[in-house]
mmCIF file of C-alpha atoms and ligand atoms in Angstrom:
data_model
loop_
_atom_site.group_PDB
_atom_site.id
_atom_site.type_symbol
_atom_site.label_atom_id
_atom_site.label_comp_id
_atom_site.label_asym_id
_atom_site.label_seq_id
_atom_site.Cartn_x
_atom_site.Cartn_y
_atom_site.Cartn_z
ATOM 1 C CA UNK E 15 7.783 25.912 -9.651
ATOM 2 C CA UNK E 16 9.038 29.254 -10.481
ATOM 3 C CA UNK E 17 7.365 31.953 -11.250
ATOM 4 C CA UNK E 18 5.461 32.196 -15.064
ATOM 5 C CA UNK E 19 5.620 35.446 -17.307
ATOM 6 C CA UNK E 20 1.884 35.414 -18.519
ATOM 7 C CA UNK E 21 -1.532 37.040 -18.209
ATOM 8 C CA UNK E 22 -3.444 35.158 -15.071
ATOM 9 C CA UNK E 23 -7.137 35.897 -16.387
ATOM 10 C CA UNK E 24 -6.281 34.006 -19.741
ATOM 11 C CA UNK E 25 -4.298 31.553 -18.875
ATOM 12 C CA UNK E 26 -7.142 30.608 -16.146
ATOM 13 C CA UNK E 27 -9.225 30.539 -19.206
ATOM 14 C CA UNK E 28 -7.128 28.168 -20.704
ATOM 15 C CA UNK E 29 -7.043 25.802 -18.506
ATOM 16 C CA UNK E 30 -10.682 26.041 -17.452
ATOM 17 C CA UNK E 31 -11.562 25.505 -21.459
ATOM 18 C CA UNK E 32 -9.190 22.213 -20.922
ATOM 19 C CA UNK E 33 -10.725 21.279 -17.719
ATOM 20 C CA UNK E 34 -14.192 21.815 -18.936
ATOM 21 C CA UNK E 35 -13.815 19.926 -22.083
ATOM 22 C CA UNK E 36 -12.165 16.400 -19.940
ATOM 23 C CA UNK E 37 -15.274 16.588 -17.843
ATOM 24 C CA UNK E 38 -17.735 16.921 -20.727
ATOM 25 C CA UNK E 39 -15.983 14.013 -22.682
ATOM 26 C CA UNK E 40 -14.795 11.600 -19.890
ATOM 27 C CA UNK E 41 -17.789 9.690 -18.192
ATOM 28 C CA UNK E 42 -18.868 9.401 -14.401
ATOM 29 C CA UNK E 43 -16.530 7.191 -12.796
ATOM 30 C CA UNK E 44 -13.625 8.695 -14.453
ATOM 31 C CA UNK E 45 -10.624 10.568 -13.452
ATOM 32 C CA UNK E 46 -9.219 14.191 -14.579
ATOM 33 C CA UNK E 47 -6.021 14.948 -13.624
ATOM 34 C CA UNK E 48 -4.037 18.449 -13.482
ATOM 35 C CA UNK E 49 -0.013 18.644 -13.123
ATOM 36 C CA UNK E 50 2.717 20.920 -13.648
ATOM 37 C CA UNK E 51 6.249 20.571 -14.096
ATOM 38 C CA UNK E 52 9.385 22.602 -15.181
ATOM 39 C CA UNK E 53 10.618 21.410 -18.052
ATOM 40 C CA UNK E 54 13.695 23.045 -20.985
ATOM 41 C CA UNK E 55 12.821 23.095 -25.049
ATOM 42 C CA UNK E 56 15.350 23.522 -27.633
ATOM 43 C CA UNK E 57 14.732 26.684 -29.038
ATOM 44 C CA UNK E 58 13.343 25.980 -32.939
ATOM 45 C CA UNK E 59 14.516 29.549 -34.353
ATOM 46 C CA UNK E 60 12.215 31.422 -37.053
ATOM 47 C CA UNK E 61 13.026 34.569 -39.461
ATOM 48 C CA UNK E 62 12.313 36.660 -36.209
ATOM 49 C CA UNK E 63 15.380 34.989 -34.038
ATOM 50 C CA UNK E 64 18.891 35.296 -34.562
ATOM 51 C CA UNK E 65 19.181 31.711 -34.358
ATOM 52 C CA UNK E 66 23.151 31.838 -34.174
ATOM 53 C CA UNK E 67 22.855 32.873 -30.218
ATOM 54 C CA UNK E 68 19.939 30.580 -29.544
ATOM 55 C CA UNK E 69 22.073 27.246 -30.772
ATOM 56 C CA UNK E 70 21.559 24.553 -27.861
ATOM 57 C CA UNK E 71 20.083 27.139 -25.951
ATOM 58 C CA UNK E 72 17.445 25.160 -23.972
ATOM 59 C CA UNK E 73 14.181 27.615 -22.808
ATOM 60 C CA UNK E 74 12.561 26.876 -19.342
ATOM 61 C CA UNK E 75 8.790 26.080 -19.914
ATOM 62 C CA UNK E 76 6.193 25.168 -17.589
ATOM 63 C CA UNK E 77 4.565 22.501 -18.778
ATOM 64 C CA UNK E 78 1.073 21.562 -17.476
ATOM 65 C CA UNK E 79 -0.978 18.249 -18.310
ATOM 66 C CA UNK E 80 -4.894 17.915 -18.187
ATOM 67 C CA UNK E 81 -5.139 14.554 -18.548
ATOM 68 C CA UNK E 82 -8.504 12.428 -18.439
ATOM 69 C CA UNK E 83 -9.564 8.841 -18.703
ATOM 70 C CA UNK E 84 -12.722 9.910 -21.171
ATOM 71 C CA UNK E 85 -13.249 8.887 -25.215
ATOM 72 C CA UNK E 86 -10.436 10.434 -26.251
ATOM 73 C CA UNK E 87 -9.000 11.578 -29.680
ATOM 74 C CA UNK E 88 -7.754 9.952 -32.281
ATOM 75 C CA UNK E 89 -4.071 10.984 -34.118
ATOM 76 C CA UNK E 90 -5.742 11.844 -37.044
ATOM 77 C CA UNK E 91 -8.395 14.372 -35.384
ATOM 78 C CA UNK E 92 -5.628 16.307 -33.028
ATOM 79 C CA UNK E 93 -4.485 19.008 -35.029
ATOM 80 C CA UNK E 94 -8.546 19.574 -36.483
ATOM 81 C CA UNK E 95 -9.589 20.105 -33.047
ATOM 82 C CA UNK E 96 -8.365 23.318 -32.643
ATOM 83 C CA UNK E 97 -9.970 24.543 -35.567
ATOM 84 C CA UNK E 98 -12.775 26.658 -34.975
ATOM 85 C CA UNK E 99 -15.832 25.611 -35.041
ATOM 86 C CA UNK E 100 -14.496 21.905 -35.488
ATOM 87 C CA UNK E 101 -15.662 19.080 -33.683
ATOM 88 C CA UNK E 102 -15.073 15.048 -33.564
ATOM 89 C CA UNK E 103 -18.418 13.598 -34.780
ATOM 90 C CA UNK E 104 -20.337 16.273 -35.488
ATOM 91 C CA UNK E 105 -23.251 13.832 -35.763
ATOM 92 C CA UNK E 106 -27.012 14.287 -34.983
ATOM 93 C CA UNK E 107 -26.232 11.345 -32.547
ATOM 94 C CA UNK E 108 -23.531 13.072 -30.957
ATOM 95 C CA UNK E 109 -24.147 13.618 -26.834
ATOM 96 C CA UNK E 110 -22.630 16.656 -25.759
ATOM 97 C CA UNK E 111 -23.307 20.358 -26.567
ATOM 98 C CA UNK E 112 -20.813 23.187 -27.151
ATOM 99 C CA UNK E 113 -19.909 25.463 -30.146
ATOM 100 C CA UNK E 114 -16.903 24.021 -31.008
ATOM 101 C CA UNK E 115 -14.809 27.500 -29.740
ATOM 102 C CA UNK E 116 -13.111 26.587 -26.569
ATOM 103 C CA UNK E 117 -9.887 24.476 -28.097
ATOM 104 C CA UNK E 118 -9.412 27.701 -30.930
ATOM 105 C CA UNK E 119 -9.580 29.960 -27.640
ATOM 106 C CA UNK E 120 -7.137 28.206 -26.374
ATOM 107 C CA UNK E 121 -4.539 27.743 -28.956
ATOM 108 C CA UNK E 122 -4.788 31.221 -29.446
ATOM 109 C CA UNK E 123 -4.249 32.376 -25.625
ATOM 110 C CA UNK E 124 -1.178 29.962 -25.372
ATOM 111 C CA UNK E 125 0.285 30.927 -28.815
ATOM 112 C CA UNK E 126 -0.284 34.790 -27.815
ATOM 113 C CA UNK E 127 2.363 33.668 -24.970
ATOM 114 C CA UNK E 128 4.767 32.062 -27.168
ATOM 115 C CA UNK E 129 3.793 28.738 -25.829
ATOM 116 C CA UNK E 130 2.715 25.481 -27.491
ATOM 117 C CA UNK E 131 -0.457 23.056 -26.849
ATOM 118 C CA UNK E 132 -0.536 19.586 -28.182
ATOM 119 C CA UNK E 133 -2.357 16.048 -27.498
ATOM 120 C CA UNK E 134 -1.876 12.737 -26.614
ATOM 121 C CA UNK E 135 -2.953 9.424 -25.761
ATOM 122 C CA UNK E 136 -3.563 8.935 -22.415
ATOM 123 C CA UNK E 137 -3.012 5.215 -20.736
ATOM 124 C CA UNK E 138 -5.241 2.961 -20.908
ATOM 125 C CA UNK E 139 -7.598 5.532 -22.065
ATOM 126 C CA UNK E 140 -8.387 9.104 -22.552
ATOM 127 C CA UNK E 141 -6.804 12.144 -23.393
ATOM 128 C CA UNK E 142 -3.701 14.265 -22.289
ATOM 129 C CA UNK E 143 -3.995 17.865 -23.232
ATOM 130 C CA UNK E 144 0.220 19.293 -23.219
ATOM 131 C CA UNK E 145 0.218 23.027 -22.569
ATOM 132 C CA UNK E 146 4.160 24.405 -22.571
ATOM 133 C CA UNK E 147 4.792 28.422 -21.322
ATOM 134 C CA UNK E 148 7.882 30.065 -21.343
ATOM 135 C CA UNK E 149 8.861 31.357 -18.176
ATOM 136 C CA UNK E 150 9.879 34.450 -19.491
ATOM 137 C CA UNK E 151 9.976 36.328 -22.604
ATOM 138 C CA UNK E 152 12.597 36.284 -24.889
ATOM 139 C CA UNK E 153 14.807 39.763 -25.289
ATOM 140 C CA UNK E 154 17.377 40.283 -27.637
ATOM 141 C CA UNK E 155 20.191 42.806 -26.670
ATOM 142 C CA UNK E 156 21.163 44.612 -29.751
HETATM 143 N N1 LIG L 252 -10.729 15.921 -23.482
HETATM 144 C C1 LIG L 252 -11.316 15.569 -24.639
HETATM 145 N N2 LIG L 252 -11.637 14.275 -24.911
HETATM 146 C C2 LIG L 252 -12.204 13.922 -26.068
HETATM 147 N N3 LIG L 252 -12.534 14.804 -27.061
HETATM 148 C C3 LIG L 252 -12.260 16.097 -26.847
HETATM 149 C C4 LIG L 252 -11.636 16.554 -25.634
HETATM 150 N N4 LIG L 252 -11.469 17.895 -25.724
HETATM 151 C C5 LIG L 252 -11.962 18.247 -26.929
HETATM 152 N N5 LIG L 252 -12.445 17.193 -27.609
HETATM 153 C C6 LIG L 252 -13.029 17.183 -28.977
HETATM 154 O O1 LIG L 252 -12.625 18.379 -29.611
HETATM 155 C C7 LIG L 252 -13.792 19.132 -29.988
HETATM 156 C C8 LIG L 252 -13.481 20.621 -29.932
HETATM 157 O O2 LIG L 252 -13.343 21.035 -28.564
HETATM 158 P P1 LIG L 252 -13.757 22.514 -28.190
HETATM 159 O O3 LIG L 252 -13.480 22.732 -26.751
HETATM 160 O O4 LIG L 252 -13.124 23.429 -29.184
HETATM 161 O O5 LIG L 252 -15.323 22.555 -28.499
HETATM 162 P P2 LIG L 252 -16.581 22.061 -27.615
HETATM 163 O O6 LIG L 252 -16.141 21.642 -26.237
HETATM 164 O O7 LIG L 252 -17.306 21.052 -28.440
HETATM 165 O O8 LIG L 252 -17.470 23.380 -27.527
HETATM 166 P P3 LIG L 252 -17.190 24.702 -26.649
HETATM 167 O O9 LIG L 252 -15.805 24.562 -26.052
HETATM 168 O O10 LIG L 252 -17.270 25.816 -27.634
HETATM 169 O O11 LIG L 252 -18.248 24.703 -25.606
HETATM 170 C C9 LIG L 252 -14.860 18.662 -29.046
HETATM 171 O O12 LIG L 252 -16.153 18.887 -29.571
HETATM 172 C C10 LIG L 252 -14.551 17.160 -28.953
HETATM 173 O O13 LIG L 252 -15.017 16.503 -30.111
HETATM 174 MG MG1 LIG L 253 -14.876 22.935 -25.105
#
């Protein structure tokens, strides 16, 4: 892979918080697994981004997956998780501890590096956390 423009000690946390979190909801017997790949995004451009020299302009990303075979989350609860504070059945029945911080952390580390972190199902069960960096930073000339 090449090398990533980022800051090591938060990004570590990031994917410790991910790490930590497929342990805690997958149960013994499971499986966790981490991968990285290269992968290019399509540039969406905001007010910030002269989007006339960014059409078609595809960015080079890492992308890494934490993926587990645990309960996993469903649609409807995968943007609310990252809310602060915000947990899926937040029950007096409910098994494991934890504030409710670490997925907030997170979106906030990997947004602070222009980067993107989203959900899905994992096959036949589980969870697959998406975490996308840019390589590098984007710099305008002019
Ligand atoms: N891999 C996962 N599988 C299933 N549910 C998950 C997973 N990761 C997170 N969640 C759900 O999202 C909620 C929020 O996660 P988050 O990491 O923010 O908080 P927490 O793990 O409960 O507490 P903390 O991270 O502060 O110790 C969790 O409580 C859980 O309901
Ligand atoms: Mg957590």
């Amino acid at each position: 892979l090449p090398t990533l423009w980022g800051d090591g000690t938060r990004l570590r946390q990031v994917f410790l918080n991910l790490t930590e979190n497929a342990i805690k909801f997958t149960p013994a017997g499971g499986t966790i697994t981490l991968s990285a790949q290269m992968t290019h995004v399509e540039i969406e451009p905001d007010e910030d981004t002269p989007a006339i020299m960014l059409r078609g302009f595809k960015r080079p990303m890492i992308e890494v997956r934490v993926a587990d075979t645990g309960i996993g989350i469903p649609s409807h609860e995968r943007l609310r998780v990252f809310d602060a504070f915000y947990q899926v059945d937040s029950s007096s029945t409910r098994e494991q501890g934890g504030a409710g911080l670490g997925l907030s952390i997170v979106r906030r580390l990997v947004d602070a590096h222009d980067g993107s972190v989203s959900i899905e199902d994992n096959s036949p069960c589980g969870a697959v956390f998406v975490v996308r960096i840019p390589c590098r930073r984007l710099s305008f000339v002019g």
